[in-house]
Amino acid sequence: MKNNNQNYDSFEAAFEELKQIVQNLEDIDDVSIDEMLKSYEMGMSAYSFCMEKLEDTQKKIKIIDSNFE
């Protein structure tokens, strides 16, 4: 799933936003369905960015490892 609606400077920035979204959703008792949907969409965007960065990093590590075998 690639949804780059948000531009993040780094994995850490996207991950922090994702953590904040989850915390906000857990802490809010009275939230509209539209707000929940918007938060979910933002969270999925941050999640997708993080997963892409992790997959890219894993590929780079495999390339580096293969050079030392």
Short mmCIF file of C-alpha atoms in Angstrom, two decimals:
data_model
loop_
_atom_site.label_atom_id
_atom_site.label_comp_id
_atom_site.label_asym_id
_atom_site.label_seq_id
_atom_site.Cartn_x
_atom_site.Cartn_y
_atom_site.Cartn_z
CA MET A 1 0.00 0.00 0.00
CA LYS A 2 1.58 3.24 -1.07
CA ASN A 3 -0.13 6.38 0.11
CA ASN A 4 2.27 9.29 0.34
CA ASN A 5 -0.23 12.00 1.21
CA GLN A 6 2.12 13.12 3.96
CA ASN A 7 5.72 14.06 3.43
CA TYR A 8 7.98 13.02 6.26
CA ASP A 9 11.57 14.04 6.79
CA SER A 10 12.52 10.75 8.39
CA PHE A 11 11.35 7.41 9.73
CA GLU A 12 11.51 8.86 13.22
CA ALA A 13 9.22 11.79 12.32
CA ALA A 14 6.62 9.48 10.76
CA PHE A 15 6.85 7.05 13.67
CA GLU A 16 6.37 9.84 16.23
CA GLU A 17 3.31 11.07 14.35
CA LEU A 18 1.93 7.54 14.24
CA LYS A 19 2.44 7.13 18.00
CA GLN A 20 0.74 10.48 18.62
CA ILE A 21 -2.25 9.54 16.47
CA VAL A 22 -2.68 6.24 18.30
CA GLN A 23 -2.39 7.95 21.68
CA ASN A 24 -4.94 10.59 20.67
CA LEU A 25 -7.40 7.96 19.50
CA GLU A 26 -6.98 6.03 22.75
CA ASP A 27 -7.43 9.12 24.93
CA ILE A 28 -10.42 10.70 23.19
CA ASP A 29 -13.83 9.63 24.45
CA ASP A 30 -16.05 11.81 22.31
CA VAL A 31 -14.84 12.04 18.74
CA SER A 32 -16.83 12.21 15.54
CA ILE A 33 -16.64 9.47 12.96
CA ASP A 34 -15.18 11.97 10.50
CA GLU A 35 -12.36 12.85 12.91
CA MET A 36 -11.67 9.17 13.51
CA LEU A 37 -11.56 8.50 9.78
CA LYS A 38 -9.18 11.41 9.21
CA SER A 39 -6.92 10.20 12.03
CA TYR A 40 -7.01 6.67 10.64
CA GLU A 41 -6.04 7.93 7.18
CA MET A 42 -3.17 9.99 8.59
CA GLY A 43 -2.06 7.02 10.67
CA MET A 44 -2.05 4.71 7.68
CA SER A 45 -0.01 7.23 5.71
CA ALA A 46 2.59 7.39 8.49
CA TYR A 47 2.52 3.59 8.84
CA SER A 48 3.04 3.12 5.09
CA PHE A 49 5.98 5.52 5.11
CA CYS A 50 7.56 3.68 8.05
CA MET A 51 7.09 0.29 6.42
CA GLU A 52 8.63 1.50 3.14
CA LYS A 53 11.65 2.88 5.01
CA LEU A 54 12.07 -0.37 6.95
CA GLU A 55 11.82 -2.46 3.78
CA ASP A 56 14.37 -0.22 2.01
CA THR A 57 16.71 -0.48 4.98
CA GLN A 58 16.36 -4.27 5.07
CA LYS A 59 17.23 -4.48 1.36
CA LYS A 60 20.30 -2.29 1.87
CA ILE A 61 21.45 -4.43 4.80
CA LYS A 62 21.12 -7.59 2.68
CA ILE A 63 23.23 -5.97 -0.05
CA ILE A 64 25.87 -4.93 2.46
CA ASP A 65 25.88 -8.40 4.04
CA SER A 66 26.23 -10.08 0.66
CA ASN A 67 29.31 -7.97 -0.06
CA PHE A 68 31.01 -9.36 3.03
CA GLU A 69 30.26 -13.04 2.44
#
